[in-house]
Short mmCIF file of C-alpha atoms and ligand atoms in Angstrom, two decimals:
data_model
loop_
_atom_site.label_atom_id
_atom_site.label_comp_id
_atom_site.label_asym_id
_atom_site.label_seq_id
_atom_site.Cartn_x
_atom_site.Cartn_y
_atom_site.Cartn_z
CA UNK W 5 -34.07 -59.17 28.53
CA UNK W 6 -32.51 -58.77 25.02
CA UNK W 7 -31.07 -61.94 23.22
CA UNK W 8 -27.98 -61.53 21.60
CA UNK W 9 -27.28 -63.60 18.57
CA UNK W 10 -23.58 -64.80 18.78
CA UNK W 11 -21.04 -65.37 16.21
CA UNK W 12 -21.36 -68.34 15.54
CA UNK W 13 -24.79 -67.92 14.65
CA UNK W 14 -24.54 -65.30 12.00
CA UNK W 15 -21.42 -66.48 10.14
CA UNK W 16 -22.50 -64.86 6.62
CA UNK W 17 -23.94 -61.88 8.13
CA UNK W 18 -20.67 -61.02 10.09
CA UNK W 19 -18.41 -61.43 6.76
CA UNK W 20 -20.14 -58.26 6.11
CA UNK W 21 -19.96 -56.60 8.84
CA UNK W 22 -16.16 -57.54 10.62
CA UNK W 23 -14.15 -55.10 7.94
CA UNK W 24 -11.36 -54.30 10.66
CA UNK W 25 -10.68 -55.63 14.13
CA UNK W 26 -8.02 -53.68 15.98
CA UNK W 27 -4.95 -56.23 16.47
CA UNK W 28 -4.84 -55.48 20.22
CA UNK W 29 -8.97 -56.32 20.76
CA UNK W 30 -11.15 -59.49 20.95
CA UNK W 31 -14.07 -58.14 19.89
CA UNK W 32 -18.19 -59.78 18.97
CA UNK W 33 -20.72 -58.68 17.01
CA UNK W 34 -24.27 -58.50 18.16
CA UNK W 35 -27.92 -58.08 16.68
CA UNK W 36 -29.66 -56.89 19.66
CA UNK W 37 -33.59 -56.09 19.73
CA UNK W 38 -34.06 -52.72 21.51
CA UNK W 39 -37.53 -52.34 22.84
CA UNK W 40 -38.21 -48.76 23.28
CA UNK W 41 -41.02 -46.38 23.85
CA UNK W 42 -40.57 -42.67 22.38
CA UNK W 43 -42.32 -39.50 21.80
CA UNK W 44 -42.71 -39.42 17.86
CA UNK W 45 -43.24 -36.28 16.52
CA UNK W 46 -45.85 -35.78 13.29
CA UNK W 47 -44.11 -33.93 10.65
CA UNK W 48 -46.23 -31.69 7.99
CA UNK W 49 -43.59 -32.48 5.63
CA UNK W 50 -44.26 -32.98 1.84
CA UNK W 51 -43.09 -36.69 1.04
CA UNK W 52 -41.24 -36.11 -2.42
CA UNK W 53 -40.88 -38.43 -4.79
CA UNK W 54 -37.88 -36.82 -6.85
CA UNK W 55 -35.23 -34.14 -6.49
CA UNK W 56 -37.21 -32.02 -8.11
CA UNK W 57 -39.86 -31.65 -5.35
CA UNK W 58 -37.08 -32.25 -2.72
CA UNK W 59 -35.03 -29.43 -3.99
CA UNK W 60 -38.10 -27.03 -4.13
CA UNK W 61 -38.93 -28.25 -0.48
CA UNK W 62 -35.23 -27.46 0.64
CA UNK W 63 -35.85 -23.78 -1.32
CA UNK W 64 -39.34 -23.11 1.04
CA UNK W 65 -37.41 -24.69 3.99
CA UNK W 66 -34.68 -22.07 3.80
CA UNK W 67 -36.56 -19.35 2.59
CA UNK W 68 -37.31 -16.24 5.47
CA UNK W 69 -39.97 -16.96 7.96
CA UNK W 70 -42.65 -14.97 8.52
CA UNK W 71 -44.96 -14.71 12.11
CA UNK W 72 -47.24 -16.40 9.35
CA UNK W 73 -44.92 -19.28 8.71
CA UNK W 74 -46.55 -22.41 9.55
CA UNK W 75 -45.06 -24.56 11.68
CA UNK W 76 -43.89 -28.24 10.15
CA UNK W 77 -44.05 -29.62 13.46
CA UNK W 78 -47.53 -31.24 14.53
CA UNK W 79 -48.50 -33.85 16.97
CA UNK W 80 -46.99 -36.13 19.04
CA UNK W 81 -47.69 -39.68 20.29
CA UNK W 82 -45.79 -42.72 22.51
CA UNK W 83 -44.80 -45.46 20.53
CA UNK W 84 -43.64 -48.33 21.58
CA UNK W 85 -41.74 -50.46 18.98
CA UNK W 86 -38.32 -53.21 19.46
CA UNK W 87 -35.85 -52.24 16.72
CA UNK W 88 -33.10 -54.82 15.22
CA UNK W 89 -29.71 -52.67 16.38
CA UNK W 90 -26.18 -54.00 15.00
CA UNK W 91 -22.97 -53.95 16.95
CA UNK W 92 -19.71 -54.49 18.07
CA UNK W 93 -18.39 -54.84 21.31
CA UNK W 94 -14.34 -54.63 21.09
CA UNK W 95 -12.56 -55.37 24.71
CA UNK W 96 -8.62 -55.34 25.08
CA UNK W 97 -7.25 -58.97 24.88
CA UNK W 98 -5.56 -58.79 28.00
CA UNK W 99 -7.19 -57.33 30.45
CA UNK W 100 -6.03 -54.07 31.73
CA UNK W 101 -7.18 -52.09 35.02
CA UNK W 102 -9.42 -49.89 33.12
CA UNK W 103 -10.51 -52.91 30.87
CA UNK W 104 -14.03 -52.42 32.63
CA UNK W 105 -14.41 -49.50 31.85
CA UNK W 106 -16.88 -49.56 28.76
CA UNK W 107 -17.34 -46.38 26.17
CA UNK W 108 -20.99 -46.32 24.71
CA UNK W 109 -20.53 -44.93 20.84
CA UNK W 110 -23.03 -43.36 18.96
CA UNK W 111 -21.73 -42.38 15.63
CA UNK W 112 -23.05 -39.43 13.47
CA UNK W 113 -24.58 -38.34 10.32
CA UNK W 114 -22.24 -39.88 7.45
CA UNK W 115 -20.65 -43.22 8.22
CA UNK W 116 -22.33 -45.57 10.48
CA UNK W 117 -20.33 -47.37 13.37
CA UNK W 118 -16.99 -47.65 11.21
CA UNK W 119 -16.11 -44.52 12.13
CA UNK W 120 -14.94 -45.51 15.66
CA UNK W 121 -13.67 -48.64 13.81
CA UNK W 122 -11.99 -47.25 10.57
CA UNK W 123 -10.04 -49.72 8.35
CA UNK W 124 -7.95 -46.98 6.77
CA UNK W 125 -4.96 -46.31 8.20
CA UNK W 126 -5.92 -47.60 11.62
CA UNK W 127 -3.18 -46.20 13.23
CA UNK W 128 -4.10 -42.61 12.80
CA UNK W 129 -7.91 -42.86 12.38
CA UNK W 130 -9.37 -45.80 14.52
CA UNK W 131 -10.53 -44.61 17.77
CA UNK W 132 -11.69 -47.90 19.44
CA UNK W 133 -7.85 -49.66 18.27
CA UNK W 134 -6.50 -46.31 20.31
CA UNK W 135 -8.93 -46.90 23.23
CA UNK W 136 -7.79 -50.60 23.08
CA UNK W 137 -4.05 -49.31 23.19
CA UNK W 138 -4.92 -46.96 26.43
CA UNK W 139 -7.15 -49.95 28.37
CA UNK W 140 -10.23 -49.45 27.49
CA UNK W 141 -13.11 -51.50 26.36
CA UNK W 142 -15.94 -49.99 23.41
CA UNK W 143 -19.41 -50.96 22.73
CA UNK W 144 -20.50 -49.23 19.17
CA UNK W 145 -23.29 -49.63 17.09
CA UNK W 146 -25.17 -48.65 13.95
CA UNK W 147 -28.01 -46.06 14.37
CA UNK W 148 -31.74 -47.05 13.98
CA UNK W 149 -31.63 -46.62 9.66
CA UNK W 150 -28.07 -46.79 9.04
CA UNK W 151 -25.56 -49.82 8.64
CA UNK W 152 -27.05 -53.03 9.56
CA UNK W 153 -29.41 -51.82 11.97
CA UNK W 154 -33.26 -52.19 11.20
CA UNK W 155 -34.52 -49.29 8.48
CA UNK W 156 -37.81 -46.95 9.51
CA UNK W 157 -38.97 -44.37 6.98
CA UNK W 158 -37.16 -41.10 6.30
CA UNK W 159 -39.64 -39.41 6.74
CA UNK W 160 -40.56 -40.27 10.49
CA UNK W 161 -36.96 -41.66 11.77
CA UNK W 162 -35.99 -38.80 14.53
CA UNK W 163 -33.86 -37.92 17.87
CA UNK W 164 -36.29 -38.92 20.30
CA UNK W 165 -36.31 -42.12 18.88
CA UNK W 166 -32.57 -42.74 19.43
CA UNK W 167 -32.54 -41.49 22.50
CA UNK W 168 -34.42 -43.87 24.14
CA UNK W 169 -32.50 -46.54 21.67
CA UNK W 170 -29.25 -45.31 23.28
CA UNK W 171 -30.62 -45.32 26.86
CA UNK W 172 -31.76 -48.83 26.55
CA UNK W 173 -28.53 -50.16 24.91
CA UNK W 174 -26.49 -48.78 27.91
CA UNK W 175 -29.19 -50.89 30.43
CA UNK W 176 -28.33 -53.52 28.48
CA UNK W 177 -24.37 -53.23 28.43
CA UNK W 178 -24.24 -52.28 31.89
CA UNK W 179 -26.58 -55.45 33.13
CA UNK W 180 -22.81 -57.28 31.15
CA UNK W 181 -25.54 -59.14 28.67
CA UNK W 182 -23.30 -58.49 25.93
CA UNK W 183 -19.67 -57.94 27.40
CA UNK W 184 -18.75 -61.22 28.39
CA UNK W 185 -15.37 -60.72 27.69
CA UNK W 186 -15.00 -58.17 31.22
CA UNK W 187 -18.30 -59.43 32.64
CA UNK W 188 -20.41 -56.73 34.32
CA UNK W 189 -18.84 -53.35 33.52
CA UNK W 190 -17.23 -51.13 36.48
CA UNK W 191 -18.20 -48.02 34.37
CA UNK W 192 -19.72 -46.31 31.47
CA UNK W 193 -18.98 -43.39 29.60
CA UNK W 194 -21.48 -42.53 27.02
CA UNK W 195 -19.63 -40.55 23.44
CA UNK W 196 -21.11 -39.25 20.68
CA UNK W 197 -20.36 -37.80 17.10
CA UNK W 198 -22.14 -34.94 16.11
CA UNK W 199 -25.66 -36.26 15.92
CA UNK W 200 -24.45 -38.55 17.60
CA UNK W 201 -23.35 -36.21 20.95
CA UNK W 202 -26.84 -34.47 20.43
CA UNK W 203 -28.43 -38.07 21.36
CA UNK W 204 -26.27 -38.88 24.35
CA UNK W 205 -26.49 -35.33 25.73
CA UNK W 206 -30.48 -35.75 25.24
CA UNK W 207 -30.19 -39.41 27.23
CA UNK W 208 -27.65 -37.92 29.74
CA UNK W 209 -29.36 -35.16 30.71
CA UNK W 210 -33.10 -37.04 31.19
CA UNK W 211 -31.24 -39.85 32.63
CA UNK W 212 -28.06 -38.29 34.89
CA UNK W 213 -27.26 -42.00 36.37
CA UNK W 214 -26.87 -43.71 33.19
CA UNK W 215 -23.01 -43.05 32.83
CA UNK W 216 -20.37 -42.38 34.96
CA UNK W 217 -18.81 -39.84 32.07
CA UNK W 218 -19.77 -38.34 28.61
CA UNK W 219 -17.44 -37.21 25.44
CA UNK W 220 -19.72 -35.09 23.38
CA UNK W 221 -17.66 -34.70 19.78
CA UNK W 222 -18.24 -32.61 17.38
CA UNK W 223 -20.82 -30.53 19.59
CA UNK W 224 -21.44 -27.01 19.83
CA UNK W 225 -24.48 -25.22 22.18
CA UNK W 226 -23.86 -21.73 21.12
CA UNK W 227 -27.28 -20.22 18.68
CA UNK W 228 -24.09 -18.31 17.42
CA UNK W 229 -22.55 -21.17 15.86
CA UNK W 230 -25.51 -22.39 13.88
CA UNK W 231 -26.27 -20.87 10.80
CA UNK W 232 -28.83 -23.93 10.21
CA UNK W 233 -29.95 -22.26 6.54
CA UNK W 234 -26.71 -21.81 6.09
CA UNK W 235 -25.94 -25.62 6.55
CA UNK W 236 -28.69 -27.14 4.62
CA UNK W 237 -27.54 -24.80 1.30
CA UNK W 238 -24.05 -26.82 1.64
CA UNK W 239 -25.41 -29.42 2.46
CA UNK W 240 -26.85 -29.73 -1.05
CA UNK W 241 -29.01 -32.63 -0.17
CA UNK W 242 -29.98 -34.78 -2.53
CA UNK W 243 -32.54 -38.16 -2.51
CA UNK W 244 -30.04 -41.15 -1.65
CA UNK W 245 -31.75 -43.93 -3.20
CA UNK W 246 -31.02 -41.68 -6.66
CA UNK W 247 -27.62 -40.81 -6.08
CA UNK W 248 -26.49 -44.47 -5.89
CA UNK W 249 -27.88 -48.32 -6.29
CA UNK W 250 -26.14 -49.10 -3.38
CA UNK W 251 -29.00 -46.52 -1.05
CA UNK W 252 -32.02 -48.61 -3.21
CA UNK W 253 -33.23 -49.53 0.39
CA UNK W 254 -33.74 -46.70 1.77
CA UNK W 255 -37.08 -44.88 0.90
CA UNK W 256 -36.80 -41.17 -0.27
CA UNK W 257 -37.50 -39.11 2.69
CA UNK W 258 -33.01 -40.40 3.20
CA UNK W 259 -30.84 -37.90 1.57
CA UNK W 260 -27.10 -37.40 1.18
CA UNK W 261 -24.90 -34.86 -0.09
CA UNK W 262 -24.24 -34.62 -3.60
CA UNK W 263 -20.70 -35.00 -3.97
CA UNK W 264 -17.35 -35.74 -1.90
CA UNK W 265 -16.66 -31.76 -2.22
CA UNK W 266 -20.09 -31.08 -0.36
CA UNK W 267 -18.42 -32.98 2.72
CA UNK W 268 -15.55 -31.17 2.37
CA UNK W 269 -17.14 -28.40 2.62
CA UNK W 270 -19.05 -28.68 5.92
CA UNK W 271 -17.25 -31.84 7.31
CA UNK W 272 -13.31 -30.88 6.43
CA UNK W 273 -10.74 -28.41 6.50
CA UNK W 274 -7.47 -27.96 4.20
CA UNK W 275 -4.89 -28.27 4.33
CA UNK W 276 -5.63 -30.95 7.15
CA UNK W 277 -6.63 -34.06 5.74
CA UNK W 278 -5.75 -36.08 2.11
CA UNK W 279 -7.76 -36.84 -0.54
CA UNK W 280 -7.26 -40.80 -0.45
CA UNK W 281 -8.91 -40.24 3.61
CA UNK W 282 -11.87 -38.02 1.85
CA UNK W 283 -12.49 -40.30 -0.95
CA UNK W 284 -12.81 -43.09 1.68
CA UNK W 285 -15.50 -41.45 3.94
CA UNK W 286 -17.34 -40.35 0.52
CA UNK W 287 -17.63 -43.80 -0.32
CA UNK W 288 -18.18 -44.59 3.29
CA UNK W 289 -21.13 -42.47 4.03
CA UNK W 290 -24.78 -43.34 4.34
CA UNK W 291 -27.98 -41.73 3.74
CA UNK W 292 -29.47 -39.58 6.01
CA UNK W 293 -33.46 -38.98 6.75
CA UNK W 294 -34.45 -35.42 6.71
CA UNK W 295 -36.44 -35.84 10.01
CA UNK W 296 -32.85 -36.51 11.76
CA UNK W 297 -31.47 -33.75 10.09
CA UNK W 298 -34.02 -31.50 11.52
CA UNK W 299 -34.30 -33.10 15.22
CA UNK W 300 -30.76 -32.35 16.28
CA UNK W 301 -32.07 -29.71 18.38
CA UNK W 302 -35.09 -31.38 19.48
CA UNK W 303 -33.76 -33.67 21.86
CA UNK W 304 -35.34 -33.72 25.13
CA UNK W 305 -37.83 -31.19 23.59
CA UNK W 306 -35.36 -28.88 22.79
CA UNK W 307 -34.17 -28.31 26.52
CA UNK W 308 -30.74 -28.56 26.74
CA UNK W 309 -30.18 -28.30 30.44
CA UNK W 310 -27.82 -31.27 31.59
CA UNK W 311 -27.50 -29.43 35.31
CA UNK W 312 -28.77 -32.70 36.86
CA UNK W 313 -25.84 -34.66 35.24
CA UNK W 314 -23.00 -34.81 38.09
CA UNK W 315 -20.81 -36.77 36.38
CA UNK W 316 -17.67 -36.08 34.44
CA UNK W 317 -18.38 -34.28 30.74
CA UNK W 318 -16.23 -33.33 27.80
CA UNK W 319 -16.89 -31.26 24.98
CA UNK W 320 -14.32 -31.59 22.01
CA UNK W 321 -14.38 -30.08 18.47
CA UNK W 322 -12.28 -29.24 15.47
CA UNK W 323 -11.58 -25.72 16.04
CA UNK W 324 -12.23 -25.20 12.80
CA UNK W 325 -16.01 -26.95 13.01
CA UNK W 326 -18.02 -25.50 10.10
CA UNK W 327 -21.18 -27.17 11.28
CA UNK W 328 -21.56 -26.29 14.87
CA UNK W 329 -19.04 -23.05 14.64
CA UNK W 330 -19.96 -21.67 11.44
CA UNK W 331 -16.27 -22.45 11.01
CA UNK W 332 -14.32 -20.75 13.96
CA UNK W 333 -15.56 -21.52 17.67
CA UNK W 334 -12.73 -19.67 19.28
CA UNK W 335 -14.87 -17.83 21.52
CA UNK W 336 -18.33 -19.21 20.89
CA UNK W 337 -17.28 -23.01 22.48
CA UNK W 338 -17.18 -22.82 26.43
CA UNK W 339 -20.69 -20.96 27.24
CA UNK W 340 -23.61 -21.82 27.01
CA UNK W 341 -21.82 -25.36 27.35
CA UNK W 342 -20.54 -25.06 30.69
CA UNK W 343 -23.56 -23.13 31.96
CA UNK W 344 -25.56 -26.95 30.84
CA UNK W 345 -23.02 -29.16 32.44
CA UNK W 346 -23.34 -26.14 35.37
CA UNK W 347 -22.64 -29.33 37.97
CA UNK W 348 -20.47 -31.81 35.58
CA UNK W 349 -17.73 -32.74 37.58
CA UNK W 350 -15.95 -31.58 36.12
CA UNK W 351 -16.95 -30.12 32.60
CA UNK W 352 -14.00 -29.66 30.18
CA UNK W 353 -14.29 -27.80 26.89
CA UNK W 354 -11.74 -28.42 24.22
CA UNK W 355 -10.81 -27.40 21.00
CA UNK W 356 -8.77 -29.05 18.72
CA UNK W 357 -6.42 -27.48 16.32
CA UNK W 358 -6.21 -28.14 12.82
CA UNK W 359 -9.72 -29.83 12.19
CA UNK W 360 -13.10 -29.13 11.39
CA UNK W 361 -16.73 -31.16 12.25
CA UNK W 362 -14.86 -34.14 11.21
CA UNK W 363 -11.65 -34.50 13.54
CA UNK W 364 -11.62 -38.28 13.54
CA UNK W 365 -10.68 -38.09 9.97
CA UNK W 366 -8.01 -35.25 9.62
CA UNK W 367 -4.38 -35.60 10.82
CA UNK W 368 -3.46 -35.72 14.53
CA UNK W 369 -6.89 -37.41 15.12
CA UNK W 370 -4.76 -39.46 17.86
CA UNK W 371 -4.07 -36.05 18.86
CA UNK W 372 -7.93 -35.70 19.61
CA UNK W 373 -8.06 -39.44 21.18
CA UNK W 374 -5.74 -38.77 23.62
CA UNK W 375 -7.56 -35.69 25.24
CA UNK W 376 -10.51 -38.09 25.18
CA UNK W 377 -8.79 -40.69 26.95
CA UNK W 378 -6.96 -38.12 29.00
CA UNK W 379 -10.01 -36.98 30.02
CA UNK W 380 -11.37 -40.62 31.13
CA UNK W 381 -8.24 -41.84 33.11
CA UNK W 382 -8.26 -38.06 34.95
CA UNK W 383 -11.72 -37.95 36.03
CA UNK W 384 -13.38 -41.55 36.20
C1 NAG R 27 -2.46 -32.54 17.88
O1 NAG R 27 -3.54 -32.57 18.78
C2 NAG R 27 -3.24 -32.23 20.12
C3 NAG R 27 -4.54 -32.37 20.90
O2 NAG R 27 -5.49 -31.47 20.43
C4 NAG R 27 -2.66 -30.83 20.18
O3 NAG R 27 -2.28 -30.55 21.51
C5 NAG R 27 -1.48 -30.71 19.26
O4 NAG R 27 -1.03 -29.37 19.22
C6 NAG R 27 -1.87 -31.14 17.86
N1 NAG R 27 -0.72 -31.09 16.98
C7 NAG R 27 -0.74 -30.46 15.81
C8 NAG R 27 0.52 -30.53 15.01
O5 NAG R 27 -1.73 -29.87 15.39
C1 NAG R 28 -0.53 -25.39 9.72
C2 NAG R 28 -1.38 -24.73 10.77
O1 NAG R 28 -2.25 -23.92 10.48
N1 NAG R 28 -1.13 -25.10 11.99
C3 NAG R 28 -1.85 -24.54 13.11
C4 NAG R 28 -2.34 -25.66 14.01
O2 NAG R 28 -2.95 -25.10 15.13
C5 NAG R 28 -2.12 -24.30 15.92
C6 NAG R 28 -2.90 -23.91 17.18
O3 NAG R 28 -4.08 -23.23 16.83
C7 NAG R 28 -1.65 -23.10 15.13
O4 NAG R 28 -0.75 -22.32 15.89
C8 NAG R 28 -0.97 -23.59 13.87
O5 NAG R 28 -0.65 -22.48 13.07
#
């Protein structure tokens, strides 16, 4: 069973971590060893060294395929390895009927777990302070290589990996090791960000039991949708641990985006969100390796039938989404997403006006919280 290292315990380390508590939660952090065995894929990646060689990487990597092409992906192999992973579990401070009720966060690529737990402008950007407001309890943490969570190498860190982190952190909340606060939780429903939903549809549909419900953000199933050389030329990824001191720890197979107008570009949409919001998530964000990057579709082997899950699933994104929607999904959103949640019960598709990929952080994000929690007092 995993040990959880309390409060008390890690008084210097949680000055770091606690930036914002949401008024209406009692909330504890936790540094919880996840044991977990995964199918790690071999890469035939170059390892640069420099920009240079990254950039002329990213140039081969985009350029047409041929039948002749070789494939970047070799072998595979179980590992089994326990990983450090960070977190916060935030409960309402008096308990409420759907206190119990525990929502399993994986964020995405950019900010780590502050961006269910923003300290700007709480009040129209901080998810877990409005699940707190509508009853509900939150258990988020940082990714495997991002916030305070253990580091692994760029170059190998990849979906299945946090899968099977993710499945094994929502055995552990549901056993109530680490929400003492409600004791054993009544239910669990399993969201995502972006990478984030990619991961807990993987886990959800290998694993149909493991939650009661699922909020995929920032998701999008259609081939239509994904113009993936498209996305890594605005992208414009460059070698984190050059782009700032403060990415020196990470090795160089993490990137990031080279400036806050490259997240605009693929995360935002005018004239929905302010600069002072933008600036903040620039100087929010965290590196990203290149093997995540190119797992998001890899989950689960690339099979993205969730048919066995018959449990309740939503699908919400920024109607605007330039990352999974090429910019508009009017019309590219419901199918082949309901066909994969074929026996949800029920599946709900949902697009959100006046956003892009990055909803949580453009106006009327409450807009988007209360479909999601909508959605949870309707159907669980
Ligand atoms: C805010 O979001 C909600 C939920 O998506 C939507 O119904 C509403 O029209 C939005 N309001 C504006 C002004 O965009
Ligand atoms: C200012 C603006 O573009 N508002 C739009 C928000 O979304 C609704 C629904 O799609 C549109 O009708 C508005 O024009």
């Amino acid at each position: 069973m995993s040990m959880s290292l309390k409060r008390s315990a890690l008084g210097a380390f949680l000055s770091l971590v606690a930036v914002y508590y949401p008024p209406g939660a009692q909330c504890r952090e936790f540094m919880i060893p996840v044991e977990v065995s995964s199918e790690v894929v071999q890469f035939n990646f170059p390892q640069w060294g420099n920009d240079f060689e990254l950039v002329d990487f990213l140039a081969i990597a985009t350029t047409r395929q041929t039948p002749e092409t070789p494939s970047p992906i070799g072998d595979s192999a179980v590992q089994t390895n326990t990983f450090r992973i960070a977190a916060s579990f935030c409960s309402p401070r008096e308990p409420t009927e759907k206190s119990k009720t525990v929502i399993v966060a994986t964020h995405g690529i950019g900010q780590a777990r502050s961006h269910w737990n923003s300290p700007l402008v709480p009040d129209e950007y901080n998810f877990v302070q409005f699940a707190i407001s509508q009853g509900y309890s939150v258990f988020f943490y940082d990714r495997l290589g991002q916030g305070f969570s253990e580091r692994i190498s760029g170059f190998v860190n990849q979906i299945n990996i946090q899968v099977e982190i993710l499945k094994e952190l929502t055995r552990i909340v549901k056993t109530g090791a680490v929400t003492e606060a409600i004791g054993v939780p009544e239910k669990v429903a399993l969201m995502g960000y972006s990478f984030g939903s990619y991961i807990t549809h993987a886990a959800i549909s290998t694993v149909p039991d493991l939650a009661d419900a699922v909020v995929l953000t920032a998701v999008g199933f259609n081939p239509e949708g994904l113009n993936i050389n498209g996305l890594v030329r605005s992208f414009v990824p460059r070698i984190a641990n050059m782009q700032s001191s403060k990415f020196s720890s990470w090795d160089t197979g993490y990137l990031t985006w080279v400036d806050k107008f490259t997240q605009m570009n693929t995360y935002f949409k005018l004239p929905f969100f302010d600069e002072a919001t933008a600036n903040f998530v620039e100087q929010e964000k965290q590196p990203f390796a290149w093997t995540e990057f190119f797992t998001i579709n890899m989950g689960n082997g690339g099979d993205f039938d969730a048919s066995a899950f018959t449990g309740a699933a939503l699908a919400i994104t920024g109607q605007n989404d330039y990352i999974v929607c090429d910019g508009d999904c009017v019309g590219i959103f419901e199918e082949p997403a309901s066909t994969l949640y074929q026996n949800a019960q029920p599946f709900v598709p949902y697009l959100h006006p006046n956003a892009s990929h990055n909803f949580n952080f453009h106006y009327n994000a409450t807009g988007a919280y209360a479909v999601i929690t909508k959605f949870l007092d309707d159907n669980i």
